[in-house]
């Protein structure tokens, strides 16, 4: 039985991990906006209602598909500050990058730069697209259980920072579920964006406020770091997969991992005449992750091998034996949010945005209402590693967003939060979509498996959500034990929007989070 019905519409659907954000995007579509208008409004609303997971101080990646079928990849990830170097940390006596606090805030916020590129494709005025987010911050919104619990959990690490504590942990406790939570400082920042324009975040009044608001913190940021930042617009990576075309975001996103894995699945199918079972699928995934760990980083510093997404490369990797280790920590989770928008004409946005860990670094420019991400803490201080910290370098990024076509016709946009396990979630969703794009909710409700670890480790275990999966996996993958952790957010919060051959848009949202898919009504 489905946890909730699919959303069907002859116009369009917005599926996000927040009811308020999905409703904001759907309302824009109902007013005559296009999917890019809806995406910007949805993204901005998420930066208010789920700013534990994402926000103005975080990053984004997106695939944008026009009505003509052109797909572009927007990389809105920030580079390390020009003064952020291994030497900077050594002078502080640090052997690793802290996960929280001022020294975790060392990359430029990229979300708003992605908005700049999306808005170039919009039809509505910026002020109208940011208005829902502004009102959610100014008037407040009813707090969900997950949001309240996230604040309570994060307070263990972040209550030491006065700006964060005064914003989120008022009266020594988090806002209670169902209470109305207002964020006047964030509303003021959004109002400035509406009046000054998005570029002001990097090269104007808001940029100046960010720099001034960080005075007193030992953060190596400079005005030039903001002024020099722009999102990268490029072609997405893609591969042909069993009669479909799969698109993924390019490095420094880890999306290429999904393409290698998909290519190996297809080669397995051609050789064996059947699809891999769950154990075989996991072994193929471990092989793809081993190549991920060696090859994906900032392509300006460490280019992705040209053959990485080819069938020939997949055939070579298939001949290898996966490596396992009992020394891995099984880490790699992250706090992120994914959403998808599509209309009946095949226009779509597949977008993911993140602070990395919950509320990022915890550091907030004074009176601006948003936290700076701690994505830079994924860098290493080991000089010989391809993901070592360097000024103006983008770290390996767990964020990735996907899109699926068949014969040049849009089929689906999908993705999930989940840190390092995101490619694993993409593959499990992909395997469901190629069987049935009409019922995405059943795909999201299905129990999942994962082998969590970072690029600095080897997998040390497998987790799953059901006894059936446990019985299928346990004892069958050398060196890796499997545990049933139950239905849990550690297996991601995914969203899907698909398009049937009849032109009906179908939306689904993950029951593990606060997700809701909202259809555009055929009447006003």
CSV table of N, CA and C in Angstrom, one decimal, residues 131-219:
chain,number,residue,atom,x,y,z
A,131,UNK,N,8.4,36.6,-3.1
A,131,UNK,CA,7.4,37.0,-2.1
A,131,UNK,C,6.9,35.8,-1.2
A,132,UNK,N,6.7,34.6,-1.7
A,132,UNK,CA,6.2,33.6,-0.8
A,132,UNK,C,7.3,33.3,0.3
A,133,UNK,N,8.6,33.2,-0.1
A,133,UNK,CA,9.6,33.0,0.9
A,133,UNK,C,9.7,34.1,1.9
A,134,UNK,N,9.6,35.4,1.4
A,134,UNK,CA,9.6,36.5,2.3
A,134,UNK,C,8.4,36.5,3.3
A,135,UNK,N,7.2,36.1,2.9
A,135,UNK,CA,6.1,36.1,3.8
A,135,UNK,C,6.2,34.9,4.8
A,136,UNK,N,6.8,33.8,4.3
A,136,UNK,CA,7.0,32.7,5.3
A,136,UNK,C,8.0,33.1,6.4
A,137,UNK,N,9.0,33.9,6.0
A,137,UNK,CA,9.9,34.3,7.0
A,137,UNK,C,9.3,35.4,7.9
A,138,UNK,N,8.6,36.4,7.3
A,138,UNK,CA,8.1,37.5,8.0
A,138,UNK,C,6.8,37.2,8.8
A,139,UNK,N,5.9,36.5,8.2
A,139,UNK,CA,4.7,36.1,9.0
A,139,UNK,C,4.8,34.9,9.8
A,140,UNK,N,5.8,34.1,9.4
A,140,UNK,CA,6.1,32.8,10.1
A,140,UNK,C,5.3,31.6,9.4
A,141,UNK,N,5.7,30.4,9.8
A,141,UNK,CA,5.1,29.2,9.3
A,141,UNK,C,5.0,28.2,10.5
A,142,UNK,N,4.0,27.3,10.4
A,142,UNK,CA,3.9,26.3,11.5
A,142,UNK,C,5.0,25.3,11.4
A,143,UNK,N,5.6,25.1,12.5
A,143,UNK,CA,6.8,24.2,12.6
A,143,UNK,C,6.4,22.8,12.6
A,144,UNK,N,7.1,21.9,11.8
A,144,UNK,CA,6.9,20.5,11.8
A,144,UNK,C,7.7,19.8,12.9
A,145,UNK,N,7.3,18.6,13.1
A,145,UNK,CA,8.1,17.8,14.1
A,145,UNK,C,9.5,17.6,13.7
A,146,UNK,N,9.8,17.4,12.4
A,146,UNK,CA,11.1,17.1,12.0
A,146,UNK,C,12.0,18.4,12.1
A,147,UNK,N,11.4,19.6,11.8
A,147,UNK,CA,12.1,20.8,12.0
A,147,UNK,C,12.5,21.1,13.4
A,148,UNK,N,11.5,20.9,14.3
A,148,UNK,CA,11.7,21.1,15.7
A,148,UNK,C,12.8,20.2,16.3
A,149,UNK,N,12.7,18.9,15.9
A,149,UNK,CA,13.7,18.0,16.3
A,149,UNK,C,15.1,18.3,15.8
A,150,UNK,N,15.2,18.8,14.6
A,150,UNK,CA,16.5,19.2,14.0
A,150,UNK,C,17.1,20.3,14.8
A,151,UNK,N,16.3,21.3,15.2
A,151,UNK,CA,16.9,22.4,15.9
A,151,UNK,C,17.4,21.9,17.3
A,152,UNK,N,16.6,21.0,17.9
A,152,UNK,CA,17.0,20.5,19.2
A,152,UNK,C,18.3,19.7,19.1
A,153,UNK,N,18.4,18.9,18.1
A,153,UNK,CA,19.6,18.1,17.9
A,153,UNK,C,20.8,19.0,17.6
A,154,UNK,N,20.6,20.0,16.7
A,154,UNK,CA,21.7,20.9,16.4
A,154,UNK,C,22.2,21.8,17.5
A,155,UNK,N,21.3,22.0,18.4
A,155,UNK,CA,21.7,22.9,19.6
A,155,UNK,C,22.8,22.3,20.4
A,156,UNK,N,23.0,21.0,20.4
A,156,UNK,CA,24.1,20.4,21.1
A,156,UNK,C,25.4,20.9,20.6
A,157,UNK,N,25.5,21.3,19.3
A,157,UNK,CA,26.7,21.7,18.7
A,157,UNK,C,26.7,23.2,18.5
A,158,UNK,N,25.6,23.8,18.3
A,158,UNK,CA,25.5,25.2,17.8
A,158,UNK,C,25.0,26.2,18.8
A,159,UNK,N,24.5,25.8,19.9
A,159,UNK,CA,24.0,26.8,20.9
A,159,UNK,C,25.1,27.7,21.5
A,160,UNK,N,26.3,27.3,21.3
A,160,UNK,CA,27.4,28.1,21.7
A,160,UNK,C,27.6,29.4,20.9
A,161,UNK,N,27.0,29.4,19.7
A,161,UNK,CA,27.0,30.6,18.8
A,161,UNK,C,25.8,31.4,19.0
A,162,UNK,N,26.0,32.6,19.6
A,162,UNK,CA,24.9,33.5,20.0
A,162,UNK,C,23.9,33.8,18.9
A,163,UNK,N,24.4,34.1,17.7
A,163,UNK,CA,23.5,34.5,16.6
A,163,UNK,C,22.6,33.3,16.3
A,164,UNK,N,23.1,32.1,16.2
A,164,UNK,CA,22.3,30.9,15.9
A,164,UNK,C,21.3,30.7,17.0
A,165,UNK,N,21.8,30.7,18.3
A,165,UNK,CA,20.9,30.4,19.4
A,165,UNK,C,19.8,31.4,19.5
A,166,UNK,N,20.1,32.7,19.3
A,166,UNK,CA,19.0,33.7,19.4
A,166,UNK,C,18.0,33.6,18.2
A,167,UNK,N,18.4,33.0,17.1
A,167,UNK,CA,17.6,32.9,16.0
A,167,UNK,C,16.7,31.6,16.1
A,168,UNK,N,17.3,30.5,16.5
A,168,UNK,CA,16.5,29.2,16.4
A,168,UNK,C,16.2,28.6,17.8
A,169,UNK,N,17.0,28.9,18.8
A,169,UNK,CA,16.8,28.2,20.1
A,169,UNK,C,16.4,29.3,21.1
A,170,UNK,N,15.2,29.8,20.9
A,170,UNK,CA,14.8,30.9,21.8
A,170,UNK,C,14.2,30.4,23.1
A,171,UNK,N,14.5,31.2,24.2
A,171,UNK,CA,14.0,30.8,25.5
A,171,UNK,C,14.5,29.4,25.9
A,172,UNK,N,15.7,29.1,25.4
A,172,UNK,CA,16.4,27.9,25.8
A,172,UNK,C,15.7,26.6,25.3
A,173,UNK,N,14.9,26.7,24.3
A,173,UNK,CA,14.2,25.5,23.7
A,173,UNK,C,13.9,25.8,22.3
A,174,UNK,N,13.8,24.7,21.5
A,174,UNK,CA,13.4,24.9,20.1
A,174,UNK,C,11.9,25.2,20.0
A,175,UNK,N,11.5,25.8,18.8
A,175,UNK,CA,10.1,26.0,18.6
A,175,UNK,C,9.3,24.7,18.7
A,176,UNK,N,8.2,24.7,19.3
A,176,UNK,CA,7.4,23.4,19.4
A,176,UNK,C,6.7,23.1,18.1
A,177,UNK,N,6.5,21.9,17.8
A,177,UNK,CA,5.7,21.5,16.6
A,177,UNK,C,4.3,22.2,16.6
A,178,UNK,N,4.0,22.8,15.5
A,178,UNK,CA,2.7,23.5,15.4
A,178,UNK,C,2.7,24.9,15.8
A,179,UNK,N,3.8,25.4,16.4
A,179,UNK,CA,3.9,26.8,16.7
A,179,UNK,C,4.3,27.6,15.5
A,180,UNK,N,4.1,28.8,15.4
A,180,UNK,CA,4.4,29.7,14.3
A,180,UNK,C,5.8,30.3,14.5
A,181,UNK,N,6.7,30.0,13.6
A,181,UNK,CA,8.1,30.4,13.7
A,181,UNK,C,8.4,31.6,12.8
A,182,UNK,N,8.7,32.7,13.3
A,182,UNK,CA,9.1,33.9,12.5
A,182,UNK,C,10.6,34.1,12.5
A,183,UNK,N,11.1,34.6,11.3
A,183,UNK,CA,12.5,34.9,11.2
A,183,UNK,C,12.7,36.3,10.6
A,184,UNK,N,12.5,37.3,11.4
A,184,UNK,CA,12.6,38.7,10.9
A,184,UNK,C,13.9,39.1,10.2
A,185,UNK,N,15.0,38.6,10.7
A,185,UNK,CA,16.3,38.9,10.0
A,185,UNK,C,16.4,38.3,8.6
A,186,UNK,N,15.9,37.1,8.5
A,186,UNK,CA,15.9,36.5,7.2
A,186,UNK,C,14.9,37.2,6.3
A,187,UNK,N,13.8,37.6,6.8
A,187,UNK,CA,12.8,38.3,6.0
A,187,UNK,C,13.4,39.6,5.4
A,188,UNK,N,14.2,40.3,6.3
A,188,UNK,CA,14.8,41.5,5.9
A,188,UNK,C,15.8,41.3,4.7
A,189,UNK,N,16.6,40.2,4.8
A,189,UNK,CA,17.5,39.8,3.8
A,189,UNK,C,16.8,39.5,2.5
A,190,UNK,N,15.7,38.7,2.6
A,190,UNK,CA,15.0,38.4,1.4
A,190,UNK,C,14.4,39.7,0.8
A,191,UNK,N,13.9,40.6,1.6
A,191,UNK,CA,13.4,41.9,1.1
A,191,UNK,C,14.4,42.6,0.4
A,192,UNK,N,15.7,42.6,0.9
A,192,UNK,CA,16.8,43.3,0.2
A,192,UNK,C,17.0,42.6,-1.2
A,193,UNK,N,17.0,41.3,-1.3
A,193,UNK,CA,17.2,40.6,-2.5
A,193,UNK,C,16.1,41.0,-3.5
A,194,UNK,N,14.8,41.2,-3.0
A,194,UNK,CA,13.7,41.6,-3.9
A,194,UNK,C,13.9,43.0,-4.4
A,195,UNK,N,14.5,43.9,-3.6
A,195,UNK,CA,14.7,45.3,-4.0
A,195,UNK,C,16.0,45.5,-4.7
A,196,UNK,N,17.0,44.9,-4.3
A,196,UNK,CA,18.4,45.2,-4.8
A,196,UNK,C,18.7,44.3,-6.0
A,197,UNK,N,18.1,43.1,-6.1
A,197,UNK,CA,18.4,42.1,-7.1
A,197,UNK,C,19.4,41.1,-6.5
A,198,UNK,N,19.4,39.9,-7.2
A,198,UNK,CA,20.1,38.8,-6.7
A,198,UNK,C,21.6,39.0,-6.7
A,199,UNK,N,22.1,39.8,-7.7
A,199,UNK,CA,23.5,40.1,-7.8
A,199,UNK,C,24.1,40.8,-6.6
A,200,UNK,N,23.2,41.5,-5.9
A,200,UNK,CA,23.6,42.2,-4.7
A,200,UNK,C,24.2,41.3,-3.6
A,201,UNK,N,23.8,40.0,-3.7
A,201,UNK,CA,24.4,39.1,-2.7
A,201,UNK,C,25.9,38.9,-2.8
A,202,UNK,N,26.4,39.1,-4.0
A,202,UNK,CA,27.8,38.9,-4.3
A,202,UNK,C,28.6,40.2,-4.6
A,203,UNK,N,27.9,41.2,-5.1
A,203,UNK,CA,28.5,42.4,-5.6
A,203,UNK,C,27.8,43.7,-5.2
A,204,UNK,N,27.2,43.7,-4.0
A,204,UNK,CA,26.4,44.9,-3.7
A,204,UNK,C,26.1,45.1,-2.2
A,205,UNK,N,25.0,45.7,-1.9
A,205,UNK,CA,24.7,46.0,-0.5
A,205,UNK,C,24.7,44.7,0.4
A,206,UNK,N,24.1,43.7,-0.1
A,206,UNK,CA,24.0,42.4,0.7
A,206,UNK,C,25.4,41.9,0.9
A,207,UNK,N,26.2,41.9,-0.1
A,207,UNK,CA,27.6,41.4,0.1
A,207,UNK,C,28.3,42.2,1.1
A,208,UNK,N,28.2,43.5,1.1
A,208,UNK,CA,28.8,44.3,2.1
A,208,UNK,C,28.3,43.9,3.5
A,209,UNK,N,27.0,43.7,3.7
A,209,UNK,CA,26.5,43.3,5.0
A,209,UNK,C,27.0,41.9,5.4
A,210,UNK,N,27.2,41.0,4.5
A,210,UNK,CA,27.8,39.7,4.8
A,210,UNK,C,29.2,39.9,5.4
A,211,UNK,N,30.0,40.7,4.7
A,211,UNK,CA,31.4,40.9,5.2
A,211,UNK,C,31.4,41.5,6.6
A,212,UNK,N,30.6,42.6,6.7
A,212,UNK,CA,30.5,43.3,8.0
A,212,UNK,C,30.0,42.4,9.1
A,213,UNK,N,29.0,41.6,8.7
A,213,UNK,CA,28.3,40.7,9.7
A,213,UNK,C,29.2,39.6,10.2
A,214,UNK,N,30.3,39.4,9.6
A,214,UNK,CA,31.3,38.3,10.0
A,214,UNK,C,32.5,38.9,10.7
A,215,UNK,N,32.5,40.2,10.9
A,215,UNK,CA,33.6,40.8,11.7
A,215,UNK,C,33.6,40.2,13.1
A,216,UNK,N,34.8,39.9,13.6
A,216,UNK,CA,34.9,39.3,14.9
A,216,UNK,C,35.1,37.8,14.9
A,217,UNK,N,34.7,37.2,13.7
A,217,UNK,CA,35.0,35.8,13.5
A,217,UNK,C,36.4,35.7,12.8
A,218,UNK,N,37.1,34.6,13.1
A,218,UNK,CA,38.4,34.4,12.4
A,218,UNK,C,38.1,33.6,11.1
A,219,UNK,N,37.3,34.2,10.2
A,219,UNK,CA,37.0,33.5,8.9
A,219,UNK,C,37.7,34.2,7.8
